mmCIF file of C-alpha atoms in Angstrom:
data_model
loop_
_atom_site.group_PDB
_atom_site.id
_atom_site.type_symbol
_atom_site.label_atom_id
_atom_site.label_comp_id
_atom_site.label_asym_id
_atom_site.label_seq_id
_atom_site.Cartn_x
_atom_site.Cartn_y
_atom_site.Cartn_z
ATOM 1 C CA UNK W 610 73.088 22.765 -70.102
ATOM 2 C CA UNK W 611 70.272 20.475 -70.847
ATOM 3 C CA UNK W 612 66.645 20.603 -72.017
ATOM 4 C CA UNK W 613 63.636 19.239 -69.668
ATOM 5 C CA UNK W 614 60.228 18.486 -70.605
ATOM 6 C CA UNK W 615 58.257 17.054 -67.465
ATOM 7 C CA UNK W 616 54.897 16.027 -66.992
ATOM 8 C CA UNK W 617 52.919 17.541 -63.756
ATOM 9 C CA UNK W 618 50.020 15.860 -62.048
ATOM 10 C CA UNK W 619 46.973 17.858 -60.918
ATOM 11 C CA UNK W 620 47.439 20.629 -62.948
ATOM 12 C CA UNK W 621 43.758 22.143 -63.398
ATOM 13 C CA UNK W 622 43.793 25.692 -63.819
ATOM 14 C CA UNK W 623 45.570 28.942 -64.157
ATOM 15 C CA UNK W 624 47.114 29.216 -60.805
ATOM 16 C CA UNK W 625 48.713 25.933 -60.886
ATOM 17 C CA UNK W 626 50.835 27.559 -64.000
ATOM 18 C CA UNK W 627 51.141 30.506 -62.169
ATOM 19 C CA UNK W 628 52.985 28.267 -59.621
ATOM 20 C CA UNK W 629 54.775 26.305 -61.488
ATOM 21 C CA UNK W 630 56.261 29.128 -63.404
ATOM 22 C CA UNK W 631 57.442 30.667 -60.080
ATOM 23 C CA UNK W 632 59.150 28.088 -58.632
ATOM 24 C CA UNK W 633 61.170 27.525 -61.661
ATOM 25 C CA UNK W 634 61.820 30.908 -61.960
ATOM 26 C CA UNK W 635 63.040 30.507 -57.964
ATOM 27 C CA UNK W 636 65.395 27.574 -59.402
ATOM 28 C CA UNK W 637 66.741 30.288 -61.853
ATOM 29 C CA UNK W 638 66.384 27.924 -65.048
ATOM 30 C CA UNK W 639 66.077 28.931 -68.460
ATOM 31 C CA UNK W 640 63.638 28.961 -71.617
ATOM 32 C CA UNK W 641 60.984 28.186 -69.105
ATOM 33 C CA UNK W 642 57.374 27.295 -70.802
ATOM 34 C CA UNK W 643 54.845 25.971 -68.929
ATOM 35 C CA UNK W 644 51.185 24.968 -69.677
ATOM 36 C CA UNK W 645 48.392 22.842 -68.266
ATOM 37 C CA UNK W 646 50.238 19.112 -67.274
ATOM 38 C CA UNK W 647 53.409 20.193 -68.713
ATOM 39 C CA UNK W 648 56.900 22.362 -68.618
ATOM 40 C CA UNK W 649 60.118 22.698 -70.270
ATOM 41 C CA UNK W 650 63.051 24.484 -69.515
ATOM 42 C CA UNK W 651 67.040 24.465 -69.915
ATOM 43 C CA UNK W 652 69.180 24.417 -66.698
ATOM 44 C CA UNK W 653 72.851 23.035 -66.149
ATOM 45 C CA UNK W 654 71.530 21.647 -62.368
ATOM 46 C CA UNK W 655 71.592 18.211 -62.470
ATOM 47 C CA UNK W 656 69.306 17.119 -59.482
ATOM 48 C CA UNK W 657 66.538 19.691 -60.990
ATOM 49 C CA UNK W 658 63.801 17.454 -61.391
ATOM 50 C CA UNK W 659 63.853 16.412 -57.973
ATOM 51 C CA UNK W 660 64.172 19.687 -56.062
ATOM 52 C CA UNK W 661 61.303 20.852 -58.551
ATOM 53 C CA UNK W 662 59.038 18.022 -57.424
ATOM 54 C CA UNK W 663 59.890 18.884 -53.486
ATOM 55 C CA UNK W 664 58.375 22.629 -54.280
ATOM 56 C CA UNK W 665 55.414 20.941 -56.175
ATOM 57 C CA UNK W 666 54.198 18.400 -53.468
ATOM 58 C CA UNK W 667 53.827 21.613 -51.419
ATOM 59 C CA UNK W 668 50.822 22.476 -53.170
ATOM 60 C CA UNK W 669 49.448 18.950 -54.274
ATOM 61 C CA UNK W 670 51.468 18.687 -57.662
ATOM 62 C CA UNK W 671 54.439 16.196 -58.318
ATOM 63 C CA UNK W 672 56.400 15.161 -61.569
ATOM 64 C CA UNK W 673 54.782 11.996 -63.420
ATOM 65 C CA UNK W 674 57.361 9.534 -64.350
ATOM 66 C CA UNK W 675 56.081 6.764 -66.386
ATOM 67 C CA UNK W 676 54.235 6.667 -69.808
ATOM 68 C CA UNK W 677 51.251 5.409 -67.809
ATOM 69 C CA UNK W 678 51.062 7.833 -65.539
ATOM 70 C CA UNK W 679 51.293 10.553 -67.823
ATOM 71 C CA UNK W 680 48.267 8.867 -69.946
ATOM 72 C CA UNK W 681 46.116 8.924 -67.144
ATOM 73 C CA UNK W 682 46.643 12.579 -65.962
ATOM 74 C CA UNK W 683 45.949 13.736 -69.806
ATOM 75 C CA UNK W 684 42.698 11.326 -69.612
ATOM 76 C CA UNK W 685 41.844 13.569 -66.383
ATOM 77 C CA UNK W 686 42.601 17.058 -67.972
ATOM 78 C CA UNK W 687 40.099 15.782 -70.797
ATOM 79 C CA UNK W 688 37.050 14.457 -68.848
ATOM 80 C CA UNK W 689 37.628 18.054 -67.038
ATOM 81 C CA UNK W 690 37.450 19.968 -70.165
ATOM 82 C CA UNK W 691 34.139 17.443 -71.215
ATOM 83 C CA UNK W 692 32.700 18.312 -68.215
ATOM 84 C CA UNK W 693 33.273 22.301 -68.858
ATOM 85 C CA UNK W 694 31.534 22.133 -72.091
ATOM 86 C CA UNK W 695 28.945 20.154 -70.954
ATOM 87 C CA UNK W 696 28.421 22.980 -67.981
ATOM 88 C CA UNK W 697 28.664 25.732 -71.013
ATOM 89 C CA UNK W 698 26.018 23.511 -72.962
ATOM 90 C CA UNK W 699 29.200 23.261 -75.821
ATOM 91 C CA UNK W 700 29.368 19.659 -75.803
ATOM 92 C CA UNK W 701 27.402 16.551 -76.579
ATOM 93 C CA UNK W 702 27.094 13.575 -74.155
ATOM 94 C CA UNK W 703 29.256 11.216 -75.937
ATOM 95 C CA UNK W 704 32.537 11.013 -73.673
ATOM 96 C CA UNK W 705 33.904 8.043 -75.765
ATOM 97 C CA UNK W 706 34.250 9.994 -79.161
ATOM 98 C CA UNK W 707 35.723 13.113 -77.559
ATOM 99 C CA UNK W 708 38.543 11.468 -75.919
ATOM 100 C CA UNK W 709 39.512 9.472 -78.621
ATOM 101 C CA UNK W 710 39.319 12.673 -80.782
ATOM 102 C CA UNK W 711 41.484 14.725 -78.285
ATOM 103 C CA UNK W 712 43.843 12.055 -77.696
ATOM 104 C CA UNK W 713 43.964 9.648 -80.255
ATOM 105 C CA UNK W 714 43.403 6.826 -78.009
ATOM 106 C CA UNK W 715 40.629 3.878 -77.545
ATOM 107 C CA UNK W 716 38.265 4.606 -74.675
ATOM 108 C CA UNK W 717 38.252 1.010 -73.795
ATOM 109 C CA UNK W 718 41.722 0.742 -73.671
ATOM 110 C CA UNK W 719 41.879 4.116 -71.561
ATOM 111 C CA UNK W 720 38.894 2.598 -69.527
ATOM 112 C CA UNK W 721 41.434 -0.772 -68.616
ATOM 113 C CA UNK W 722 44.819 1.941 -67.714
ATOM 114 C CA UNK W 723 42.629 4.335 -65.753
ATOM 115 C CA UNK W 724 41.508 1.270 -63.513
ATOM 116 C CA UNK W 725 45.179 -0.460 -63.487
ATOM 117 C CA UNK W 726 46.934 2.864 -62.581
ATOM 118 C CA UNK W 727 44.245 4.834 -60.160
ATOM 119 C CA UNK W 728 42.516 1.738 -59.241
ATOM 120 C CA UNK W 729 38.959 3.092 -60.042
ATOM 121 C CA UNK W 730 37.160 3.026 -63.314
ATOM 122 C CA UNK W 731 37.139 5.865 -66.387
ATOM 123 C CA UNK W 732 33.242 5.813 -66.100
ATOM 124 C CA UNK W 733 33.566 5.926 -62.002
ATOM 125 C CA UNK W 734 36.136 9.178 -61.959
ATOM 126 C CA UNK W 735 33.775 11.008 -65.054
ATOM 127 C CA UNK W 736 30.669 10.341 -62.228
ATOM 128 C CA UNK W 737 32.745 11.500 -59.229
ATOM 129 C CA UNK W 738 33.839 14.864 -61.099
ATOM 130 C CA UNK W 739 30.517 15.375 -61.947
ATOM 131 C CA UNK W 740 29.012 15.146 -58.448
ATOM 132 C CA UNK W 741 32.220 17.200 -57.438
ATOM 133 C CA UNK W 742 30.818 19.917 -59.543
ATOM 134 C CA UNK W 743 27.296 19.596 -58.215
ATOM 135 C CA UNK W 744 29.104 20.170 -54.865
ATOM 136 C CA UNK W 745 30.278 23.333 -56.363
ATOM 137 C CA UNK W 746 27.345 24.748 -57.362
ATOM 138 C CA UNK W 747 25.674 23.870 -54.506
ATOM 139 C CA UNK W 748 28.199 25.673 -52.460
ATOM 140 C CA UNK W 749 27.645 28.778 -55.014
ATOM 141 C CA UNK W 750 23.748 28.823 -54.439
ATOM 142 C CA UNK W 751 23.243 30.493 -57.117
ATOM 143 C CA UNK W 752 21.346 27.513 -58.848
ATOM 144 C CA UNK W 753 18.078 25.383 -57.589
ATOM 145 C CA UNK W 754 19.032 21.640 -57.641
ATOM 146 C CA UNK W 755 16.913 21.007 -60.648
ATOM 147 C CA UNK W 756 18.760 23.465 -62.472
ATOM 148 C CA UNK W 757 22.093 22.245 -61.529
ATOM 149 C CA UNK W 758 20.839 18.779 -62.943
ATOM 150 C CA UNK W 759 19.880 20.035 -66.493
ATOM 151 C CA UNK W 760 23.494 22.132 -66.219
ATOM 152 C CA UNK W 761 25.111 18.867 -66.425
ATOM 153 C CA UNK W 762 23.330 16.914 -68.053
ATOM 154 C CA UNK W 763 21.997 14.337 -66.024
ATOM 155 C CA UNK W 764 18.905 12.488 -67.050
ATOM 156 C CA UNK W 765 16.508 13.706 -64.138
ATOM 157 C CA UNK W 766 16.753 15.201 -60.742
ATOM 158 C CA UNK W 767 16.373 11.453 -59.238
ATOM 159 C CA UNK W 768 19.664 10.541 -61.128
ATOM 160 C CA UNK W 769 21.858 13.538 -60.202
ATOM 161 C CA UNK W 770 20.880 12.480 -56.214
ATOM 162 C CA UNK W 771 21.496 8.763 -56.827
ATOM 163 C CA UNK W 772 25.255 9.220 -58.027
ATOM 164 C CA UNK W 773 25.705 12.225 -55.507
ATOM 165 C CA UNK W 774 24.725 9.581 -52.500
ATOM 166 C CA UNK W 775 26.899 7.093 -54.458
ATOM 167 C CA UNK W 776 29.920 8.699 -54.390
ATOM 168 C CA UNK W 777 29.432 10.911 -51.279
ATOM 169 C CA UNK W 778 27.699 8.134 -49.005
ATOM 170 C CA UNK W 779 25.270 11.255 -48.069
ATOM 171 C CA UNK W 780 22.448 12.731 -49.557
ATOM 172 C CA UNK W 781 22.308 16.651 -50.959
ATOM 173 C CA UNK W 782 19.658 17.406 -48.362
ATOM 174 C CA UNK W 783 22.321 16.062 -45.647
ATOM 175 C CA UNK W 784 25.084 17.642 -48.066
ATOM 176 C CA UNK W 785 23.047 21.389 -47.784
ATOM 177 C CA UNK W 786 22.747 20.923 -43.603
ATOM 178 C CA UNK W 787 26.373 20.693 -43.515
ATOM 179 C CA UNK W 788 27.187 23.530 -45.271
ATOM 180 C CA UNK W 789 24.653 25.427 -43.407
ATOM 181 C CA UNK W 790 26.208 24.058 -39.972
ATOM 182 C CA UNK W 791 29.948 24.454 -41.112
ATOM 183 C CA UNK W 792 30.698 27.256 -38.813
ATOM 184 C CA UNK W 793 29.310 25.550 -35.816
ATOM 185 C CA UNK W 794 31.012 22.222 -36.624
ATOM 186 C CA UNK W 795 34.577 23.546 -36.915
ATOM 187 C CA UNK W 796 35.761 24.733 -33.843
ATOM 188 C CA UNK W 797 39.602 24.924 -33.931
ATOM 189 C CA UNK W 798 42.310 26.406 -36.414
ATOM 190 C CA UNK W 799 43.363 23.472 -37.237
ATOM 191 C CA UNK W 800 39.869 22.180 -38.612
ATOM 192 C CA UNK W 801 39.076 25.571 -40.464
ATOM 193 C CA UNK W 802 42.969 25.279 -42.971
ATOM 194 C CA UNK W 803 41.571 22.082 -43.049
ATOM 195 C CA UNK W 804 38.371 22.904 -44.662
ATOM 196 C CA UNK W 805 39.918 25.399 -47.099
ATOM 197 C CA UNK W 806 42.591 23.749 -48.035
ATOM 198 C CA UNK W 807 40.283 21.225 -49.461
ATOM 199 C CA UNK W 808 38.237 24.087 -51.326
ATOM 200 C CA UNK W 809 41.823 24.841 -52.534
ATOM 201 C CA UNK W 810 42.322 27.404 -50.689
ATOM 202 C CA UNK W 811 46.145 26.245 -49.962
ATOM 203 C CA UNK W 812 48.476 29.290 -49.568
ATOM 204 C CA UNK W 813 49.071 30.903 -46.370
ATOM 205 C CA UNK W 814 48.964 34.589 -47.182
ATOM 206 C CA UNK W 815 50.854 36.993 -44.266
ATOM 207 C CA UNK W 816 49.795 40.443 -43.374
ATOM 208 C CA UNK W 817 52.617 43.095 -43.341
ATOM 209 C CA UNK W 818 51.390 46.861 -43.632
ATOM 210 C CA UNK W 819 49.561 47.490 -47.297
ATOM 211 C CA UNK W 820 50.823 44.139 -48.734
ATOM 212 C CA UNK W 821 50.091 40.263 -48.217
ATOM 213 C CA UNK W 822 53.552 37.849 -48.106
ATOM 214 C CA UNK W 823 53.690 34.388 -49.376
ATOM 215 C CA UNK W 824 56.072 32.371 -48.347
ATOM 216 C CA UNK W 825 55.603 29.227 -50.275
ATOM 217 C CA UNK W 826 55.917 31.466 -53.475
ATOM 218 C CA UNK W 827 58.114 34.188 -52.358
ATOM 219 C CA UNK W 828 56.257 36.997 -53.345
ATOM 220 C CA UNK W 829 54.045 39.954 -51.960
ATOM 221 C CA UNK W 830 51.142 41.504 -53.379
ATOM 222 C CA UNK W 831 48.749 44.539 -52.654
ATOM 223 C CA UNK W 832 45.880 44.611 -50.496
ATOM 224 C CA UNK W 833 44.099 46.314 -53.246
ATOM 225 C CA UNK W 834 45.118 43.198 -55.766
ATOM 226 C CA UNK W 835 43.352 40.949 -53.728
ATOM 227 C CA UNK W 836 39.992 39.678 -53.086
ATOM 228 C CA UNK W 837 39.149 39.302 -49.167
ATOM 229 C CA UNK W 838 35.890 37.082 -47.227
ATOM 230 C CA UNK W 839 36.105 36.685 -43.634
ATOM 231 C CA UNK W 840 34.725 33.299 -42.856
ATOM 232 C CA UNK W 841 35.497 32.523 -39.457
ATOM 233 C CA UNK W 842 35.639 34.581 -35.903
ATOM 234 C CA UNK W 843 36.016 32.882 -33.166
ATOM 235 C CA UNK W 844 37.766 33.002 -29.585
ATOM 236 C CA UNK W 845 41.220 31.279 -29.508
ATOM 237 C CA UNK W 846 41.593 31.472 -25.715
ATOM 238 C CA UNK W 847 38.941 32.838 -24.066
ATOM 239 C CA UNK W 848 40.746 33.699 -21.032
ATOM 240 C CA UNK W 849 42.643 36.183 -22.162
ATOM 241 C CA UNK W 850 39.772 37.430 -24.762
ATOM 242 C CA UNK W 851 41.637 36.912 -28.040
ATOM 243 C CA UNK W 852 40.275 36.822 -31.022
ATOM 244 C CA UNK W 853 41.098 34.940 -34.623
ATOM 245 C CA UNK W 854 39.548 36.058 -37.706
ATOM 246 C CA UNK W 855 40.047 33.362 -40.854
ATOM 247 C CA UNK W 856 39.896 35.116 -44.220
ATOM 248 C CA UNK W 857 39.829 33.553 -47.707
ATOM 249 C CA UNK W 858 42.284 35.186 -49.811
ATOM 250 C CA UNK W 859 41.870 35.357 -53.980
ATOM 251 C CA UNK W 860 44.624 37.279 -56.014
ATOM 252 C CA UNK W 861 43.619 38.643 -59.244
ATOM 253 C CA UNK W 862 46.002 35.876 -60.814
ATOM 254 C CA UNK W 863 43.861 33.486 -59.223
ATOM 255 C CA UNK W 864 45.850 32.228 -56.811
ATOM 256 C CA UNK W 865 43.877 31.209 -53.785
ATOM 257 C CA UNK W 866 45.209 30.897 -50.040
ATOM 258 C CA UNK W 867 43.988 31.783 -46.662
ATOM 259 C CA UNK W 868 45.078 34.608 -43.793
ATOM 260 C CA UNK W 869 44.983 34.393 -40.298
ATOM 261 C CA UNK W 870 44.547 37.731 -38.384
ATOM 262 C CA UNK W 871 45.213 37.615 -34.355
#
């Protein structure tokens, strides 16, 4: 038996933890402990890291191999925590002191590490992550753009708009129009699924009576334990008169996926 500790890329939420836990359970390891960014376990299986990495890559996760990669991933997680604090009004705007306090390293050294490893500056990464939150809040359609700017501590509405265009290449108005016309633009199942996966709905749920089956995680769940929302309905083959509906699916544990009904 050998003890392992692996660092994992792109773990950002509880559903990532749940997926890693389920993957380790399938591999029959012992003493598994999982938290954001890492997992530890004991096993006698010699190729465990390679097998686990294959499973993780199916949902956009992967095992980090070098110290530099591990450092960059920890910085990314701290950026997420910092922006969470901004959104919840529990954090000031000084990221450099926050980062140094959290991971005990120089902000300026981390700027260089990020650029060398990710080919993007730390400043630009932070800006891009703030813009992703702007996009999410626009999708939710609960706040005005002015309120979004205030929540994320932009100095002004103009500042938000300028950074949004810098990162996305389009204006906020154009982005809103894209959302409004999404159903008209997407005309095939492949386009719809690509859009869903870009928003984090990656797992494929298959209806079977009163339960949904998820092959990626090898488990079933009662329909009563999920929230489902029909998002697209269209004809796959007009000649046969058949219709397909695609649903967003989210479990009570926070796992997100989709279901196709034909």
